mmCIF file of C-alpha atoms in Angstrom:
data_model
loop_
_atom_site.group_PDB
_atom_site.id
_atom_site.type_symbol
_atom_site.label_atom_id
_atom_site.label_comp_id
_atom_site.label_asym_id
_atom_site.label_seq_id
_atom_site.Cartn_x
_atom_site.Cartn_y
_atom_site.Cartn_z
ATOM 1 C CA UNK A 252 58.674 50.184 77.497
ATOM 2 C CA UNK A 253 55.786 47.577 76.468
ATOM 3 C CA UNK A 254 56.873 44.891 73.970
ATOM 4 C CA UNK A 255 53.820 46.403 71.371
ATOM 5 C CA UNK A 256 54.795 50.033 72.369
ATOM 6 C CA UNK A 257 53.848 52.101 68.898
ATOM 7 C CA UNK A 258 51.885 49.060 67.162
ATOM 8 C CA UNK A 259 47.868 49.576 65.911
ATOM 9 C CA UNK A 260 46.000 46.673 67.270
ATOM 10 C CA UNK A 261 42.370 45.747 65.981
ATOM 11 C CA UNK A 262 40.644 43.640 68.385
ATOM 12 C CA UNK A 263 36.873 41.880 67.332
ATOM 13 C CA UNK A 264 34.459 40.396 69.643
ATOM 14 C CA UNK A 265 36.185 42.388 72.392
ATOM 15 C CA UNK A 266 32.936 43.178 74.398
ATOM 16 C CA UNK A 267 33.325 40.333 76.594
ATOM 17 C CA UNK A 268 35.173 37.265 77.276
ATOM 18 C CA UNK A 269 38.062 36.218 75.075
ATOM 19 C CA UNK A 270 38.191 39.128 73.619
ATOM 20 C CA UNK A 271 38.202 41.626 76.210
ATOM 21 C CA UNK A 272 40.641 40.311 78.147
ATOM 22 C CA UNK A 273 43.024 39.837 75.322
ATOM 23 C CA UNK A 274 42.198 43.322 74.444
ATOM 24 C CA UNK A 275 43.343 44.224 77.708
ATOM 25 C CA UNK A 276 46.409 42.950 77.726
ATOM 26 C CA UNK A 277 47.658 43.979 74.593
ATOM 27 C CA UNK A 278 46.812 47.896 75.662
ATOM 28 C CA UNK A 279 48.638 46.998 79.597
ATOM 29 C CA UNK A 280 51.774 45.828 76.979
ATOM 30 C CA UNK A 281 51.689 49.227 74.680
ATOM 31 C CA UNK A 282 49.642 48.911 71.879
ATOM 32 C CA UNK A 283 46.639 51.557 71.000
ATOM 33 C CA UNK A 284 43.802 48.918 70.562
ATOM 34 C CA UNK A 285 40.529 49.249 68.356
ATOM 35 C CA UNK A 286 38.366 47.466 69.910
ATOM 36 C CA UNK A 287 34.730 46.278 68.086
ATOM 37 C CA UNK A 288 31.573 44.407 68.861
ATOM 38 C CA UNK A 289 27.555 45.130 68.781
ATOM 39 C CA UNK A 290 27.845 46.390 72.293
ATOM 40 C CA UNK A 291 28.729 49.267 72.111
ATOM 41 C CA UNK A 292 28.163 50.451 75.779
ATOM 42 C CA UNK A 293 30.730 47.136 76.930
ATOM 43 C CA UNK A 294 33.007 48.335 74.963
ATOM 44 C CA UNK A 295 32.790 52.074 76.230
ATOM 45 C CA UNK A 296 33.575 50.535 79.634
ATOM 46 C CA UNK A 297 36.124 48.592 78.575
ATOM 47 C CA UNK A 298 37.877 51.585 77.422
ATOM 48 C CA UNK A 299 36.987 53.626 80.296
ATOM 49 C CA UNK A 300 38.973 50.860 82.172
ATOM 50 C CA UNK A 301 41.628 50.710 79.939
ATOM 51 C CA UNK A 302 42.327 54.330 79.081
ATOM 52 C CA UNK A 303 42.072 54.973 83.460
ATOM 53 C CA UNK A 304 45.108 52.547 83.674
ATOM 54 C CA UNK A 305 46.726 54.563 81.354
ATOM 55 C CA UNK A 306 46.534 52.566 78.032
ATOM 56 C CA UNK A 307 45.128 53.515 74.410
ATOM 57 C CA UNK A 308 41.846 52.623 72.951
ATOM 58 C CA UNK A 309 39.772 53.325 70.921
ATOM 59 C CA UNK A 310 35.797 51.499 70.295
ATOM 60 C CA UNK A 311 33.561 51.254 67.267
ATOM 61 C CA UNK A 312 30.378 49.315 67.111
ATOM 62 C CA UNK A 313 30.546 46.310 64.666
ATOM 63 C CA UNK A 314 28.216 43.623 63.636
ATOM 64 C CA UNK A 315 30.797 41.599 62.063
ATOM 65 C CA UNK A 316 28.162 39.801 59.902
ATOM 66 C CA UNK A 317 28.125 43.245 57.758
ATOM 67 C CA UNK A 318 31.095 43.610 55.213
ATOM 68 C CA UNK A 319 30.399 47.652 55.051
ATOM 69 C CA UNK A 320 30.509 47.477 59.452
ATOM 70 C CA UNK A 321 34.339 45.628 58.663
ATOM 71 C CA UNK A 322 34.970 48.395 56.534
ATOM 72 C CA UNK A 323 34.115 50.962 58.602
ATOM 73 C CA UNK A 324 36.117 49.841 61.767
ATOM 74 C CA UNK A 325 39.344 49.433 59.934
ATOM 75 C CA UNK A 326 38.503 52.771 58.075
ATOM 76 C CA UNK A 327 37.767 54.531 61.905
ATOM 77 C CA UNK A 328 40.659 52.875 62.911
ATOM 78 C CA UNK A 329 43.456 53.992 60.793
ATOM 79 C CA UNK A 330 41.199 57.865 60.765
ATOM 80 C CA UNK A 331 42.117 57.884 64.670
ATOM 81 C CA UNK A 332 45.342 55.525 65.015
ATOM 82 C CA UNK A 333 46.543 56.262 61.312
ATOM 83 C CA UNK A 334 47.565 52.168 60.594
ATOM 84 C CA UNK A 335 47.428 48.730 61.136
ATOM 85 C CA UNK A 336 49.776 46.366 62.747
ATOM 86 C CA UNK A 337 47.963 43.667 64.615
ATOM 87 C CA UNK A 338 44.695 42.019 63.960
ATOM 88 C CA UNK A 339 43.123 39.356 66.463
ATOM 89 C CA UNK A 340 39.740 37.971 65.189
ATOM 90 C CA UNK A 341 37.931 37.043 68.441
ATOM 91 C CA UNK A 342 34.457 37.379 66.815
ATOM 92 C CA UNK A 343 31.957 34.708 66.445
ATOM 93 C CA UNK A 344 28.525 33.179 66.235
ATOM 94 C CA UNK A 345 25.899 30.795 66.761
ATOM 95 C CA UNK A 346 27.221 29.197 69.759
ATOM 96 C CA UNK A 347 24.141 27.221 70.624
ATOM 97 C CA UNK A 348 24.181 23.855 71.357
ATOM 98 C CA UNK A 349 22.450 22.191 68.016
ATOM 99 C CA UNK A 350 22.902 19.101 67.157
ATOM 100 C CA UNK A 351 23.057 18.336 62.945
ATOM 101 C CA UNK A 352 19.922 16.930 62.251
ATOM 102 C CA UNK A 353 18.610 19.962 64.304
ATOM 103 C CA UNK A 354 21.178 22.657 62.379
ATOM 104 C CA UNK A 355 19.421 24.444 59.893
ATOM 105 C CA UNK A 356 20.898 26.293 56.946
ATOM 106 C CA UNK A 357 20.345 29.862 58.319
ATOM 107 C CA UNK A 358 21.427 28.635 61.384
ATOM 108 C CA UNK A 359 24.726 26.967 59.366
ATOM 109 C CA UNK A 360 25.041 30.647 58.378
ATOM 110 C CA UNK A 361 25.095 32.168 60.615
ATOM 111 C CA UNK A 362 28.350 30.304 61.850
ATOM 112 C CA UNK A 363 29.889 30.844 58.750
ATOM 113 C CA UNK A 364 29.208 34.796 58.257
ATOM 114 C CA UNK A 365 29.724 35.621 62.102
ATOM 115 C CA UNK A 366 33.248 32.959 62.274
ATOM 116 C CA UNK A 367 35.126 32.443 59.280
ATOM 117 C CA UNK A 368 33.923 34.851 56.654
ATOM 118 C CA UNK A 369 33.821 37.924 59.017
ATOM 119 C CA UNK A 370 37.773 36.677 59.671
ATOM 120 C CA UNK A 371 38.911 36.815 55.984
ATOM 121 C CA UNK A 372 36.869 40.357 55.659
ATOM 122 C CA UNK A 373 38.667 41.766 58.217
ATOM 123 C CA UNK A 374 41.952 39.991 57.139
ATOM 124 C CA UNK A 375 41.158 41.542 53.664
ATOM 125 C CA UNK A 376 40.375 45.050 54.585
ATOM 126 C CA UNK A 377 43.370 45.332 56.923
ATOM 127 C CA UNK A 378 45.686 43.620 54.356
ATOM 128 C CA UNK A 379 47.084 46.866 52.741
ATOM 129 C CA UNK A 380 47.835 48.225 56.595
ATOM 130 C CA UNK A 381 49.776 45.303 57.423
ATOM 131 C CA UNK A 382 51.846 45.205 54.177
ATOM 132 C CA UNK A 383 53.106 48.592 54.439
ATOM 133 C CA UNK A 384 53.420 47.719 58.679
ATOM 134 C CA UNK A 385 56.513 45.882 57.671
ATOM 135 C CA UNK A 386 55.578 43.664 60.917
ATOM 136 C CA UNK A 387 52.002 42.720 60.141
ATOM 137 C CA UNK A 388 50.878 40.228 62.613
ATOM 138 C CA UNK A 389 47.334 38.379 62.234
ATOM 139 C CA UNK A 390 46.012 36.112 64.943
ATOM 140 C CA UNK A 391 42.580 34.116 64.431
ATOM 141 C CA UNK A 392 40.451 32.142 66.878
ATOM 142 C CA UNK A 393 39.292 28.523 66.422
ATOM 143 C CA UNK A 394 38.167 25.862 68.820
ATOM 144 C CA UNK A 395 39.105 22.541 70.072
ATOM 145 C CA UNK A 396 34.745 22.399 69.448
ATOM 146 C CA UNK A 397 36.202 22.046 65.929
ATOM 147 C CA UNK A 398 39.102 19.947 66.029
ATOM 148 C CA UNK A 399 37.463 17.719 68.191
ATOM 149 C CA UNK A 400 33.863 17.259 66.333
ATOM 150 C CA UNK A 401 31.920 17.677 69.380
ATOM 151 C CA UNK A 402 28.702 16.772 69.648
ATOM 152 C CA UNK A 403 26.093 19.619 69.383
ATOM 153 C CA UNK A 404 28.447 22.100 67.863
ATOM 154 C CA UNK A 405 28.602 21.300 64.056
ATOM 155 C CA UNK A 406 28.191 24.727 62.810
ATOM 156 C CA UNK A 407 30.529 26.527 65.304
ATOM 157 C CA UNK A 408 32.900 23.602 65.043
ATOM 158 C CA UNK A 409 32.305 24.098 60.677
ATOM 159 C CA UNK A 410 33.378 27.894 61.168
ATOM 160 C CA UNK A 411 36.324 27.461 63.252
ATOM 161 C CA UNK A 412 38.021 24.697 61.196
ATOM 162 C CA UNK A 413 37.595 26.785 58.036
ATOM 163 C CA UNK A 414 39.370 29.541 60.070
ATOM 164 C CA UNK A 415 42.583 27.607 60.481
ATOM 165 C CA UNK A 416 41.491 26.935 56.886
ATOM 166 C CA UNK A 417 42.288 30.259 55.526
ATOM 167 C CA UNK A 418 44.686 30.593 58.775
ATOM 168 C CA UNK A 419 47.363 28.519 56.324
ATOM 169 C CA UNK A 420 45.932 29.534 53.144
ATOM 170 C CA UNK A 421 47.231 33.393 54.579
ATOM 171 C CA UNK A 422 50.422 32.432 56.083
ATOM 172 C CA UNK A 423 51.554 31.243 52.692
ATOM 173 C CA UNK A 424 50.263 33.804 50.200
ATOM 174 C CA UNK A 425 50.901 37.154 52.765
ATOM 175 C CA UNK A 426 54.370 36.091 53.927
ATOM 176 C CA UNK A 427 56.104 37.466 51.537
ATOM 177 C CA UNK A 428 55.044 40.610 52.673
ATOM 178 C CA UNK A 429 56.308 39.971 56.438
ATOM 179 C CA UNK A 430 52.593 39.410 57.763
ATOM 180 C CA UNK A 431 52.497 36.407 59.954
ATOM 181 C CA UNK A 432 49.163 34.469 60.336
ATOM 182 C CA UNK A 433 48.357 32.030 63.106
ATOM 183 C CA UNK A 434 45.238 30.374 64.817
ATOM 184 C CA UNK A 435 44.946 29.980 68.546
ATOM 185 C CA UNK A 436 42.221 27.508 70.085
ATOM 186 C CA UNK A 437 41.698 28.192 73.772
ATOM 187 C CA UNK A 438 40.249 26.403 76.455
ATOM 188 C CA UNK A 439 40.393 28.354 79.227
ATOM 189 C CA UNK A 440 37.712 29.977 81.766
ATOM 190 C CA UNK A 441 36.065 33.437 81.973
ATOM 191 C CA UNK A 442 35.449 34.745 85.575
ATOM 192 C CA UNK A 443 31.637 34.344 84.980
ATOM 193 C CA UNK A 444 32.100 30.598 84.011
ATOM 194 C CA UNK A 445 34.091 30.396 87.095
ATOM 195 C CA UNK A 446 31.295 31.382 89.359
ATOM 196 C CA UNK A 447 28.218 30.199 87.822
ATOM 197 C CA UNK A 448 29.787 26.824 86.898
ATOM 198 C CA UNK A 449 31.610 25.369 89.361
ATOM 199 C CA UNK A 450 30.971 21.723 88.080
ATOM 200 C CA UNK A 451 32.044 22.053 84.737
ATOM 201 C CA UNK A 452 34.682 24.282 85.926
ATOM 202 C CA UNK A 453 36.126 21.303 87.538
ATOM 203 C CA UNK A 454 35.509 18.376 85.301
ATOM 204 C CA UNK A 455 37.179 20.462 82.432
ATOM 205 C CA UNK A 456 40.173 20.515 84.921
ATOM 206 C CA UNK A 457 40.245 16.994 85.532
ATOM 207 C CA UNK A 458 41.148 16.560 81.251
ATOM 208 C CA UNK A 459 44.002 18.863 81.792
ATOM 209 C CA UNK A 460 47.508 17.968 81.907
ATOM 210 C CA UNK A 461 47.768 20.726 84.536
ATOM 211 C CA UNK A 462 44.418 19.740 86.572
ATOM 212 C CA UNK A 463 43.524 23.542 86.064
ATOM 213 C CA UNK A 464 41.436 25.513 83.640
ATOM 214 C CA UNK A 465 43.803 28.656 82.509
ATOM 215 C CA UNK A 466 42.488 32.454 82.638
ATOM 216 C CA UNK A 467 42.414 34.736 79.710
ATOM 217 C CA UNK A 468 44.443 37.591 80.839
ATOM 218 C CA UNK A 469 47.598 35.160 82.660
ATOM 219 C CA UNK A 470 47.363 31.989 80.087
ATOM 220 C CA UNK A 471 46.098 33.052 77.073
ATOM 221 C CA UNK A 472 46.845 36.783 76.322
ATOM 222 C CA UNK A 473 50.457 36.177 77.469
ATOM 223 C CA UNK A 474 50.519 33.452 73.432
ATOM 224 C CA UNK A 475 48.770 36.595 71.850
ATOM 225 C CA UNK A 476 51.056 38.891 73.153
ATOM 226 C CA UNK A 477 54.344 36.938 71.642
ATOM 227 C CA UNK A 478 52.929 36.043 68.515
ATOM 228 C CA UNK A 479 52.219 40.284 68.159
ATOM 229 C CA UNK A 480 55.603 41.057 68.752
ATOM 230 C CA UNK A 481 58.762 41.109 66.647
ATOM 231 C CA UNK A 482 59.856 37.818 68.778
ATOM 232 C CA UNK A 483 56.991 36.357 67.052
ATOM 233 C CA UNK A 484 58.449 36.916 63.873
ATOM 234 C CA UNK A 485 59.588 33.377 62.388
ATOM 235 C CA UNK A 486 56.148 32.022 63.136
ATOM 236 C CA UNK A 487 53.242 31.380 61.252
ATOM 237 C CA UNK A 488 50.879 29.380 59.494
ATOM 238 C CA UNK A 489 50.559 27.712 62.854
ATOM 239 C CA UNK A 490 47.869 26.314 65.717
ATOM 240 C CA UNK A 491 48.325 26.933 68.705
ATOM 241 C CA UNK A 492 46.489 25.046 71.985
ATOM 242 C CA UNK A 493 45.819 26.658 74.708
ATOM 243 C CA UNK A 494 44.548 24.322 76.535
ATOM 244 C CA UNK A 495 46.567 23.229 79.747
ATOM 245 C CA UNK A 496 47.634 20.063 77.861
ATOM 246 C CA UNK A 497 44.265 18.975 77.254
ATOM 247 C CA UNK A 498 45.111 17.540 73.273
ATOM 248 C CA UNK A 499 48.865 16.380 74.082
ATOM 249 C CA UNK A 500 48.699 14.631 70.518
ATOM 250 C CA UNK A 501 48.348 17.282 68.470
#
């Protein structure tokens, strides 16, 4: 028995990264996952992988900068799964590095309609699915980029702390209804990043508590998991690091 066995998971920006692995996971612990991004043919593997291993899923292309695309994955999703219990917002955009002065206002945008608007239309459109879940669970993504101000990322940073933003905003207004909202911000390492950059691989492990950079699948899923489940049930309006102890203030 999985601890999600039975529950509807929507998954964005699941093509790659983050998002994939989580996606993953979740499927490996029992729930039928809807998986969405503009690659389609990454997320056909992914499910080819997933469904082989004997889990659930099921993809739809998304651009997530497209209300009607939202629409249409939580509309394909309930067609094939017939609900919605979990959604993880993974999705995001402009992830260049630009510093302000060079930040233009499509560019601005871009960050904004990609990161923390495509969150609240998919937080929207799954809303009535959650409600009648009984157990609706919503997890965003932010980014220490964010809470931290770094240099170069002012639009990313922008969409990702208005996302724990509307994170809180969501937790109060929708608990009422037993949906729990929380925010995760992850540092952690993709196997890519591992083996095309070693060097920043290991200065990012020199600012951890831990003196290692975490994985998506054993460090980060595992959070995504708990907060999915019915032991995650008492918590929410919350951030979560994910970092290895990098921010031990916050």
């Amino acid at each position: 028995m999985g601890r999600l066995d039975g529950r509807v998971a929507i998954v964005t920006g699941a093509s790659s990264g983050v998002g994939r692995g989580v996606a993953k996971v979740l499927a490996e612990n029992g729930a039928k996952v809807c998986v969405c991004a503009r690659r389609m043919e990454k997320l056909e593997e992914l499910t080819t992988e997933v469904r082989t291993a004997g889990g659930d899923m099921f993809p739809v292309a998304c651009d997530v900068t497209d209300s009607a695309q939202i629409h249409n994955v939580v509309e394909q999703c309930v067609k094939h799964y017939g609900g919605v219990d979990i959604l993880v917002n993974l999705a995001q955009g402009a992830m260049l590095y630009r510093t302000l002065l060079e930040m233009d206002e499509e560019y601005a945008l871009l960050a904004y309609k990609s990161g923390a608007l495509a969150t609240l239309n998919f937080m929207k459109e799954c809303f009535p699915y959650l409600k009648e879940s009984g157990h609706g669970r919503i997890i965003n993504t932010a980014s220490a980029a964010g809470y931290d101000g770094n240099e170069g990322f002012g639009a990313y940073g922008m969409a990702k702390e208005a996302i724990r933003a509307v994170t809180r905003t969501a937790a109060n207004e929708w608990g009422q209804y037993g949906i729990t909202v929380n925010v995760f911000l992850p540092i952690i390492s993709t196997e890519t990043f591992r083996e095309t950059q070693p060097a920043a691989l290991k200065a990012l492990e020199a600012k951890t508590a831990l003196k290692r950079v975490g994985t998506t699948e054993e460090d980060c899923a595992p959070l995504i998991v708990f907060l999915a489940s019915d032991e995650g049930r008492y918590l929410t309006g919350q951030s979560f690091m994910v970092d290895g102890g990098m921010h031990k203030h916050s």
